[in-house]
Amino acid sequence: MTPEERLDAKVANEKAEILATLVNGVAGGTVLGGIITPIVVTKQLDLWWGGVSIGGAVLLHLIARLILHDLQLEE
């Protein structure tokens, strides 16, 4: 692997890691917005909305893991 290819792989990996971090952060915000905020404000949890929030957060987390799965080798 040439130095240019190694640098390109490193840059691609950093971009993928940043994107995965962003998606995972959005997943955390989904949980916060869909479950914790309604509990704090209304002192109760809407099970349907909580389930949708958890499902969306899990889906976003899995997307972040897929992004990380496609990292390139930097050998």
Tab-separated table of C-alpha atoms in Angstrom:
chain	number	residue	atom	x	y	z
A	1	MET	CA	0.000	0.000	0.000
A	2	THR	CA	1.442	3.352	-1.029
A	3	PRO	CA	1.610	6.283	1.395
A	4	GLU	CA	-1.156	8.037	-0.564
A	5	GLU	CA	-3.437	5.000	-0.337
A	6	ARG	CA	-2.679	4.702	3.379
A	7	LEU	CA	-3.552	8.368	3.892
A	8	ASP	CA	-6.762	8.002	1.842
A	9	ALA	CA	-7.781	4.993	3.953
A	10	LYS	CA	-7.061	6.899	7.151
A	11	VAL	CA	-9.124	9.901	5.991
A	12	ALA	CA	-12.012	7.649	4.933
A	13	ASN	CA	-11.918	5.886	8.291
A	14	GLU	CA	-11.963	9.160	10.222
A	15	LYS	CA	-14.944	10.387	8.199
A	16	ALA	CA	-16.775	7.106	8.853
A	17	GLU	CA	-16.020	7.286	12.577
A	18	ILE	CA	-17.293	10.876	12.790
A	19	LEU	CA	-20.474	9.966	10.905
A	20	ALA	CA	-21.036	6.930	13.150
A	21	THR	CA	-20.535	9.116	16.231
A	22	LEU	CA	-23.072	11.619	14.903
A	23	VAL	CA	-25.663	8.914	14.172
A	24	ASN	CA	-25.104	7.346	17.597
A	25	GLY	CA	-25.533	10.777	19.214
A	26	VAL	CA	-28.819	11.238	17.388
A	27	ALA	CA	-29.873	7.823	18.735
A	28	GLY	CA	-29.152	9.028	22.261
A	29	GLY	CA	-31.112	12.202	21.618
A	30	THR	CA	-34.012	10.106	20.363
A	31	VAL	CA	-34.144	8.262	23.675
A	32	LEU	CA	-33.866	11.517	25.595
A	33	GLY	CA	-36.589	13.233	23.574
A	34	GLY	CA	-38.957	10.294	23.387
A	35	ILE	CA	-38.730	8.768	26.839
A	36	ILE	CA	-36.974	10.868	29.448
A	37	THR	CA	-38.469	14.254	28.571
A	38	PRO	CA	-42.127	13.086	28.713
A	39	ILE	CA	-41.461	11.369	32.047
A	40	VAL	CA	-39.945	14.538	33.530
A	41	VAL	CA	-42.654	16.835	32.165
A	42	THR	CA	-45.822	14.754	32.633
A	43	LYS	CA	-44.648	12.218	35.263
A	44	GLN	CA	-45.866	9.390	33.031
A	45	LEU	CA	-44.704	7.455	29.988
A	46	ASP	CA	-46.731	6.954	26.855
A	47	LEU	CA	-45.881	3.329	26.010
A	48	TRP	CA	-46.547	3.717	22.287
A	49	TRP	CA	-44.331	6.770	21.932
A	50	GLY	CA	-41.687	5.211	24.179
A	51	GLY	CA	-41.644	2.082	22.023
A	52	VAL	CA	-41.293	4.127	18.849
A	53	SER	CA	-38.433	6.087	20.417
A	54	ILE	CA	-36.605	2.961	21.547
A	55	GLY	CA	-37.113	1.322	18.153
A	56	GLY	CA	-35.783	4.391	16.355
A	57	ALA	CA	-32.796	4.640	18.677
A	58	VAL	CA	-31.933	0.968	18.174
A	59	LEU	CA	-32.228	1.368	14.407
A	60	LEU	CA	-29.943	4.418	14.440
A	61	HIS	CA	-27.417	2.614	16.636
A	62	LEU	CA	-27.365	-0.347	14.230
A	63	ILE	CA	-26.813	2.034	11.310
A	64	ALA	CA	-23.830	3.513	13.179
A	65	ARG	CA	-22.424	0.010	13.692
A	66	LEU	CA	-22.823	-0.732	9.979
A	67	ILE	CA	-20.908	2.429	9.153
A	68	LEU	CA	-18.075	1.336	11.440
A	69	HIS	CA	-18.138	-2.163	9.955
A	70	ASP	CA	-17.057	-0.745	6.579
A	71	LEU	CA	-13.790	0.762	7.805
A	72	GLN	CA	-10.833	0.260	5.462
A	73	LEU	CA	-7.601	-1.422	6.360
A	74	GLU	CA	-4.706	0.988	6.951
A	75	GLU	CA	-1.841	-1.485	6.635
